[in-house]
Structures are given as structure tokens and as C-alpha cells.
Amino acid sequence: MLDMENERFIRISKALGDDTRLRIVQFLSNCCCGCGTGEDESELNACLCVSESPVPSTGASSRLSHPTAGEVCCQINGNPKISSTVSHHLHELEGAELITLQKQGKSVCCALNRGTLQDMASQLLQLANEDQSSCCQSSNRQKSACC
Amino acid sequence: MLDMENERFIRISKALGDDTRLRIVQFLSNCCCGCGTGEDESELNACLCVSESPVPSTGASSRLSHPTAGEVCCQINGNPKISSTVSHHLHELEGAELITLQKQGKSVCCALNRGTLQDMASQLLQLANEDQSSCCQSSNRQKSACC
DNA sequence: CATTCATTTCGTGTTTTATCGAAATGTGTG
DNA sequence: CACACATTTCGATAAAACACGAAATGAATG
């Protein structure tokens, strides 16, 4: 296991080791607006997840490509406005690079960072399939009196 | 994501989200004696990880197929005898099904449960590649006034 | 410029987790 | 049976994580 630092691995594991945060990741994972750029109107129009806020100058609706923090919060605990707790969890997930947060107007858009999940999966597979033939001669073994 | 319960996913994530426990898993992962049954003498004889305790009746050495808790502890913190802290971590990992502990005489043998790591990896890949087209109609969306 | 709205920051109480040493358990040995 | 040994259990302590409400920030609106 060379690539990912333990510190990062632990940060991600901790982030995923909380019920609220896991549910946030799950919601963002199967949310159809979690990956669009907001430019392809046709797919966005069919999606209930997008935020809809009227633009007064044109009278048209502006649509965001990702669910807002408030919408995520609503999905998680039914709270109509974002709680400080969910806000905190979102930033925790952002710190672990599991999601990205982007300010759009007075809202914050949340998007899943699928690459981090893939990295994590490959680290786990590496741990599962680690070459077992090298441990005894290897230098990564701690030299101690006891073993 | 149907298969693994959130509770189990969280248990495993928490177990991997601690530096000491991660190092235990890493050690067991690339330990060459982490998978043998102890019956194939030829491969075990070359391995420094095996426990060697003289059997007085025959005068020969008995070899265990896995590192003992004490040996794991030694690798982790250089402590010649197992600490209560490492013992606790081992049982935490056992609870998450990441390792198995088996009593052999007065020692406990520790073996990595590679299947759990693989399961976890596939869960993460599933999260990463979740179908995004079904969220808006799907029933797994919470119905709330706010969204 | 005052107001509303979405979000964050802050202060605090509560729970969980990690760590340590001492005592207890249990297994094999002389 | 007494003893040594590996490990676990227990009790205490300290640190980290979670949760909550109130106040603060900052952007859009009237």
C-alpha cells in the first residue's frame, strides 16, 4: 500500500463512519442532478432535485445543477431549513474530499466526488490482496526485540 | 445500494478510521503467514512471523499459522507484551469482521478477513457509480414539504 | 438601505472513543 | 498445586466527536 497516505485514508473512513454523513453521500450518489453542469436543460427539467428560484429580471427560472445544502438537509432529517449540524457534516465530507461545495448565490450546491470513492475502493482491494510473500524480509517490518 | 446494511458499513468504516487499527490491518495484510493453515510446513518455515514455542514433550517447535495478538502488538508499538489498548482494538476489528481471532493455547491468533475488505470495496464502487436516473421518481426519496 | 433567506460560526452540553495501569482470567508447565 | 505467561476485564481519565440553539455573515430583494 504505497499511494494513499494513512492520514487521508483515515479521514475518509471517519467521514463515512457516521450515519448522517453516510446518508448524505447516499443521497448525493443516486441523485440524478449530482453530475450535470446545469447546461443540459432537457435532463434537468425532469428532475425534482434541482433548485428552482425565479430570476426576477427575466421572470424565468434558474436551475442549479446540484442539490443545495438546504435540500440535502431536508432529505436527511426533513428539516425545511438547513441545520448547523448538517452544515457541519457537509464541511466534514468536503474536508475528506468526498463531496464538493460550491456557492451559487445565497445557496451552496453539493456534489458527490465519485473519484474519492473509487480511490478508496482501490485502496481496500489493495489491502485485501496484498502480496503476502514479502513480509518477512521486507524493510517495512518493524525491528524489535520481541519479534 | 441494497446489500450491506448501513449499520455494518458504518461499523467497518469506524474500525478503519483509527490509526492504530489501520496499522494492524496493514500488518496482517502483508504478513505472509496471514492465510496459511499451518499445515504446509515448507512455506511456514521460511516465515519469521510465525510463533515458535517449544513443545516439551517432543522437543520440537510448534508453529502457529498466524501472528499472535502479542506479535501484532509488538509490530504496532514495539511493546514486548500485549497492551490492553491493542487487545481492545483487535476485538473492535473482530466486531467489524475485519479480522478473526482464534484462541490457540494461551495465545490468540489474528488473521485478516480479506472478504470483508472486498465487500467494502464493492460497496464503495456501488456508491461511486450509483444510477443517477432514478432518484426523482424513486420511492427512496423522502417526501417532505421542503423538497 | 432595511429585510429576507441560506448558510456558517460560536458557545455549550452530552456522548463516544482512546488510552492506561491494575487486577482478574485462563492455559500450560514444573 | 504453585507458577509463569498471554490475554482480557475493569475503572478512571482525557480527548474527540456529535448535536443544538443563538448570533453572525453575506447575498439577493423590495
PDB file of N, CA and C in Angstrom, chain B residues 29-87:
ATOM      1  N   SER B  29      -2.288  -7.606   6.616  1.00  0.00           N
ATOM      2  CA  SER B  29      -2.491  -7.716   5.175  1.00  0.00           C
ATOM      3  C   SER B  29      -1.248  -8.214   4.460  1.00  0.00           C
ATOM      4  N   ASN B  30      -0.087  -7.671   4.803  1.00  0.00           N
ATOM      5  CA  ASN B  30       1.101  -8.131   4.076  1.00  0.00           C
ATOM      6  C   ASN B  30       1.963  -9.074   4.898  1.00  0.00           C
ATOM      7  N   CYS B  31       1.325  -9.741   5.844  1.00  0.00           N
ATOM      8  CA  CYS B  31       2.037 -10.758   6.594  1.00  0.00           C
ATOM      9  C   CYS B  31       1.851 -12.094   5.900  1.00  0.00           C
ATOM     10  N   CYS B  32       2.980 -12.732   5.581  1.00  0.00           N
ATOM     11  CA  CYS B  32       2.913 -13.924   4.738  1.00  0.00           C
ATOM     12  C   CYS B  32       2.255 -15.100   5.448  1.00  0.00           C
ATOM     13  N   CYS B  33       2.121 -14.986   6.765  1.00  0.00           N
ATOM     14  CA  CYS B  33       1.512 -16.112   7.456  1.00  0.00           C
ATOM     15  C   CYS B  33       0.050 -15.828   7.771  1.00  0.00           C
ATOM     16  N   GLY B  34      -0.487 -14.865   7.095  1.00  0.00           N
ATOM     17  CA  GLY B  34      -1.857 -14.455   7.397  1.00  0.00           C
ATOM     18  C   GLY B  34      -2.904 -15.320   6.756  1.00  0.00           C
ATOM     19  N   CYS B  35      -2.500 -16.297   5.981  1.00  0.00           N
ATOM     20  CA  CYS B  35      -3.534 -17.048   5.278  1.00  0.00           C
ATOM     21  C   CYS B  35      -3.311 -18.560   5.341  1.00  0.00           C
ATOM     22  N   GLY B  36      -2.157 -18.970   5.750  1.00  0.00           N
ATOM     23  CA  GLY B  36      -1.889 -20.405   5.773  1.00  0.00           C
ATOM     24  C   GLY B  36      -2.676 -21.116   6.856  1.00  0.00           C
ATOM     25  N   THR B  37      -2.754 -22.411   6.701  1.00  0.00           N
ATOM     26  CA  THR B  37      -3.479 -23.191   7.704  1.00  0.00           C
ATOM     27  C   THR B  37      -2.529 -23.738   8.755  1.00  0.00           C
ATOM     28  N   GLY B  38      -1.245 -23.559   8.500  1.00  0.00           N
ATOM     29  CA  GLY B  38      -0.262 -24.094   9.426  1.00  0.00           C
ATOM     30  C   GLY B  38       0.126 -25.508   9.090  1.00  0.00           C
ATOM     31  N   GLU B  39      -0.500 -26.046   8.066  1.00  0.00           N
ATOM     32  CA  GLU B  39      -0.222 -27.439   7.715  1.00  0.00           C
ATOM     33  C   GLU B  39       0.870 -27.565   6.660  1.00  0.00           C
ATOM     34  N   ASP B  40       1.012 -26.505   5.870  1.00  0.00           N
ATOM     35  CA  ASP B  40       2.062 -26.540   4.857  1.00  0.00           C
ATOM     36  C   ASP B  40       3.359 -26.034   5.484  1.00  0.00           C
ATOM     37  N   GLU B  41       4.134 -26.978   5.965  1.00  0.00           N
ATOM     38  CA  GLU B  41       5.344 -26.615   6.711  1.00  0.00           C
ATOM     39  C   GLU B  41       6.332 -25.824   5.874  1.00  0.00           C
ATOM     40  N   SER B  42       6.442 -26.198   4.608  1.00  0.00           N
ATOM     41  CA  SER B  42       7.513 -25.632   3.791  1.00  0.00           C
ATOM     42  C   SER B  42       7.428 -24.114   3.709  1.00  0.00           C
ATOM     43  N   GLU B  43       6.230 -23.596   3.524  1.00  0.00           N
ATOM     44  CA  GLU B  43       6.149 -22.142   3.413  1.00  0.00           C
ATOM     45  C   GLU B  43       6.246 -21.471   4.784  1.00  0.00           C
ATOM     46  N   LEU B  44       5.812 -22.183   5.792  1.00  0.00           N
ATOM     47  CA  LEU B  44       5.847 -21.574   7.111  1.00  0.00           C
ATOM     48  C   LEU B  44       7.262 -21.485   7.670  1.00  0.00           C
ATOM     49  N   ASN B  45       8.067 -22.453   7.330  1.00  0.00           N
ATOM     50  CA  ASN B  45       9.399 -22.478   7.898  1.00  0.00           C
ATOM     51  C   ASN B  45      10.220 -21.250   7.516  1.00  0.00           C
ATOM     52  N   ALA B  46       9.910 -20.682   6.361  1.00  0.00           N
ATOM     53  CA  ALA B  46      10.677 -19.542   5.894  1.00  0.00           C
ATOM     54  C   ALA B  46      10.167 -18.228   6.478  1.00  0.00           C
ATOM     55  N   CYS B  47       9.154 -18.320   7.275  1.00  0.00           N
ATOM     56  CA  CYS B  47       8.476 -17.101   7.696  1.00  0.00           C
ATOM     57  C   CYS B  47       8.789 -16.725   9.129  1.00  0.00           C
ATOM     58  N   LEU B  48       9.263 -15.518   9.280  1.00  0.00           N
ATOM     59  CA  LEU B  48       9.626 -15.049  10.613  1.00  0.00           C
ATOM     60  C   LEU B  48       8.409 -14.705  11.456  1.00  0.00           C
ATOM     61  N   CYS B  49       7.276 -14.579  10.799  1.00  0.00           N
ATOM     62  CA  CYS B  49       6.104 -14.106  11.531  1.00  0.00           C
ATOM     63  C   CYS B  49       5.489 -15.180  12.415  1.00  0.00           C
ATOM     64  N   VAL B  50       5.803 -16.429  12.111  1.00  0.00           N
ATOM     65  CA  VAL B  50       5.135 -17.478  12.866  1.00  0.00           C
ATOM     66  C   VAL B  50       5.646 -17.530  14.296  1.00  0.00           C
ATOM     67  N   SER B  51       4.775 -17.887  15.147  1.00  0.00           N
ATOM     68  CA  SER B  51       5.155 -18.041  16.546  1.00  0.00           C
ATOM     69  C   SER B  51       5.901 -19.350  16.710  1.00  0.00           C
ATOM     70  N   GLU B  52       6.876 -19.315  17.537  1.00  0.00           N
ATOM     71  CA  GLU B  52       7.645 -20.532  17.761  1.00  0.00           C
ATOM     72  C   GLU B  52       7.664 -20.805  19.254  1.00  0.00           C
ATOM     73  N   SER B  53       7.039 -21.852  19.637  1.00  0.00           N
ATOM     74  CA  SER B  53       7.054 -22.188  21.058  1.00  0.00           C
ATOM     75  C   SER B  53       7.390 -23.662  21.204  1.00  0.00           C
ATOM     76  N   PRO B  54       8.414 -23.939  21.963  1.00  0.00           N
ATOM     77  CA  PRO B  54       8.858 -25.326  22.085  1.00  0.00           C
ATOM     78  C   PRO B  54       7.816 -26.202  22.758  1.00  0.00           C
ATOM     79  N   VAL B  55       7.644 -27.369  22.184  1.00  0.00           N
ATOM     80  CA  VAL B  55       6.757 -28.349  22.791  1.00  0.00           C
ATOM     81  C   VAL B  55       7.626 -29.322  23.581  1.00  0.00           C
ATOM     82  N   PRO B  56       7.558 -29.254  24.864  1.00  0.00           N
ATOM     83  CA  PRO B  56       8.489 -30.006  25.704  1.00  0.00           C
ATOM     84  C   PRO B  56       8.414 -31.511  25.528  1.00  0.00           C
ATOM     85  N   SER B  57       7.228 -31.997  25.253  1.00  0.00           N
ATOM     86  CA  SER B  57       7.078 -33.444  25.158  1.00  0.00           C
ATOM     87  C   SER B  57       7.910 -34.007  24.005  1.00  0.00           C
ATOM     88  N   THR B  58       7.886 -33.312  22.873  1.00  0.00           N
ATOM     89  CA  THR B  58       8.622 -33.818  21.720  1.00  0.00           C
ATOM     90  C   THR B  58       9.950 -33.107  21.528  1.00  0.00           C
ATOM     91  N   GLY B  59      10.083 -31.916  22.112  1.00  0.00           N
ATOM     92  CA  GLY B  59      11.287 -31.148  21.891  1.00  0.00           C
ATOM     93  C   GLY B  59      11.244 -30.361  20.592  1.00  0.00           C
ATOM     94  N   ALA B  60      10.224 -30.615  19.786  1.00  0.00           N
ATOM     95  CA  ALA B  60      10.112 -29.902  18.514  1.00  0.00           C
ATOM     96  C   ALA B  60       9.419 -28.557  18.713  1.00  0.00           C
ATOM     97  N   SER B  61       9.418 -27.766  17.661  1.00  0.00           N
ATOM     98  CA  SER B  61       8.749 -26.471  17.726  1.00  0.00           C
ATOM     99  C   SER B  61       7.360 -26.570  17.117  1.00  0.00           C
ATOM    100  N   SER B  62       6.395 -25.992  17.806  1.00  0.00           N
ATOM    101  CA  SER B  62       5.077 -25.885  17.199  1.00  0.00           C
ATOM    102  C   SER B  62       4.966 -24.499  16.577  1.00  0.00           C
ATOM    103  N   ARG B  63       4.382 -24.442  15.408  1.00  0.00           N
ATOM    104  CA  ARG B  63       4.279 -23.153  14.722  1.00  0.00           C
ATOM    105  C   ARG B  63       2.815 -22.810  14.500  1.00  0.00           C
ATOM    106  N   LEU B  64       2.507 -21.588  14.766  1.00  0.00           N
ATOM    107  CA  LEU B  64       1.147 -21.135  14.539  1.00  0.00           C
ATOM    108  C   LEU B  64       1.073 -20.509  13.157  1.00  0.00           C
ATOM    109  N   SER B  65      -0.087 -20.615  12.566  1.00  0.00           N
ATOM    110  CA  SER B  65      -0.202 -20.138  11.195  1.00  0.00           C
ATOM    111  C   SER B  65      -0.391 -18.626  11.112  1.00  0.00           C
ATOM    112  N   HIS B  66      -0.753 -18.012  12.193  1.00  0.00           N
ATOM    113  CA  HIS B  66      -0.988 -16.568  12.172  1.00  0.00           C
ATOM    114  C   HIS B  66      -0.213 -15.906  13.285  1.00  0.00           C
ATOM    115  N   PRO B  67       0.048 -14.622  13.135  1.00  0.00           N
ATOM    116  CA  PRO B  67       0.682 -13.907  14.238  1.00  0.00           C
ATOM    117  C   PRO B  67      -0.245 -13.854  15.448  1.00  0.00           C
ATOM    118  N   THR B  68       0.356 -13.896  16.611  1.00  0.00           N
ATOM    119  CA  THR B  68      -0.454 -13.794  17.825  1.00  0.00           C
ATOM    120  C   THR B  68      -0.744 -12.334  18.136  1.00  0.00           C
ATOM    121  N   ALA B  69      -1.677 -12.145  19.055  1.00  0.00           N
ATOM    122  CA  ALA B  69      -2.013 -10.781  19.478  1.00  0.00           C
ATOM    123  C   ALA B  69      -0.774 -10.057  19.991  1.00  0.00           C
ATOM    124  N   GLY B  70       0.052 -10.782  20.725  1.00  0.00           N
ATOM    125  CA  GLY B  70       1.267 -10.175  21.248  1.00  0.00           C
ATOM    126  C   GLY B  70       2.213  -9.737  20.153  1.00  0.00           C
ATOM    127  N   GLU B  71       2.322 -10.549  19.108  1.00  0.00           N
ATOM    128  CA  GLU B  71       3.205 -10.190  17.994  1.00  0.00           C
ATOM    129  C   GLU B  71       2.650  -8.985  17.233  1.00  0.00           C
ATOM    130  N   VAL B  72       1.357  -8.958  17.068  1.00  0.00           N
ATOM    131  CA  VAL B  72       0.744  -7.802  16.420  1.00  0.00           C
ATOM    132  C   VAL B  72       1.046  -6.552  17.234  1.00  0.00           C
ATOM    133  N   CYS B  73       0.872  -6.670  18.533  1.00  0.00           N
ATOM    134  CA  CYS B  73       1.116  -5.522  19.402  1.00  0.00           C
ATOM    135  C   CYS B  73       2.554  -5.042  19.265  1.00  0.00           C
ATOM    136  N   CYS B  74       3.478  -6.002  19.220  1.00  0.00           N
ATOM    137  CA  CYS B  74       4.886  -5.664  19.076  1.00  0.00           C
ATOM    138  C   CYS B  74       5.131  -4.873  17.800  1.00  0.00           C
ATOM    139  N   GLN B  75       4.518  -5.303  16.723  1.00  0.00           N
ATOM    140  CA  GLN B  75       4.674  -4.609  15.445  1.00  0.00           C
ATOM    141  C   GLN B  75       4.109  -3.193  15.504  1.00  0.00           C
ATOM    142  N   ILE B  76       3.040  -3.039  16.255  1.00  0.00           N
ATOM    143  CA  ILE B  76       2.345  -1.762  16.262  1.00  0.00           C
ATOM    144  C   ILE B  76       3.069  -0.722  17.117  1.00  0.00           C
ATOM    145  N   ASN B  77       3.464  -1.124  18.300  1.00  0.00           N
ATOM    146  CA  ASN B  77       4.059  -0.125  19.182  1.00  0.00           C
ATOM    147  C   ASN B  77       5.359  -0.578  19.858  1.00  0.00           C
ATOM    148  N   GLY B  78       5.887  -1.703  19.410  1.00  0.00           N
ATOM    149  CA  GLY B  78       7.167  -2.156  19.956  1.00  0.00           C
ATOM    150  C   GLY B  78       7.085  -2.741  21.353  1.00  0.00           C
ATOM    151  N   ASN B  79       5.886  -2.796  21.860  1.00  0.00           N
ATOM    152  CA  ASN B  79       5.709  -3.309  23.209  1.00  0.00           C
ATOM    153  C   ASN B  79       5.897  -4.826  23.241  1.00  0.00           C
ATOM    154  N   PRO B  80       6.792  -5.341  24.068  1.00  0.00           N
ATOM    155  CA  PRO B  80       7.052  -6.786  24.077  1.00  0.00           C
ATOM    156  C   PRO B  80       5.873  -7.621  24.554  1.00  0.00           C
ATOM    157  N   LYS B  81       4.993  -7.034  25.337  1.00  0.00           N
ATOM    158  CA  LYS B  81       3.798  -7.800  25.700  1.00  0.00           C
ATOM    159  C   LYS B  81       2.543  -7.005  25.361  1.00  0.00           C
ATOM    160  N   ILE B  82       1.494  -7.731  25.071  1.00  0.00           N
ATOM    161  CA  ILE B  82       0.293  -7.082  24.551  1.00  0.00           C
ATOM    162  C   ILE B  82      -0.292  -6.112  25.568  1.00  0.00           C
ATOM    163  N   SER B  83      -0.684  -4.963  25.056  1.00  0.00           N
ATOM    164  CA  SER B  83      -1.303  -3.954  25.917  1.00  0.00           C
ATOM    165  C   SER B  83      -2.813  -4.098  25.856  1.00  0.00           C
ATOM    166  N   SER B  84      -3.451  -3.615  26.887  1.00  0.00           N
ATOM    167  CA  SER B  84      -4.910  -3.695  26.899  1.00  0.00           C
ATOM    168  C   SER B  84      -5.501  -2.879  25.761  1.00  0.00           C
ATOM    169  N   THR B  85      -4.800  -1.821  25.380  1.00  0.00           N
ATOM    170  CA  THR B  85      -5.283  -0.988  24.280  1.00  0.00           C
ATOM    171  C   THR B  85      -5.316  -1.769  22.975  1.00  0.00           C
ATOM    172  N   VAL B  86      -4.225  -2.448  22.645  1.00  0.00           N
ATOM    173  CA  VAL B  86      -4.196  -3.209  21.394  1.00  0.00           C
ATOM    174  C   VAL B  86      -5.195  -4.360  21.453  1.00  0.00           C
ATOM    175  N   SER B  87      -5.310  -4.978  22.623  1.00  0.00           N
ATOM    176  CA  SER B  87      -6.308  -6.032  22.771  1.00  0.00           C
ATOM    177  C   SER B  87      -7.696  -5.502  22.434  1.00  0.00           C
TER     178      SER B  87
END
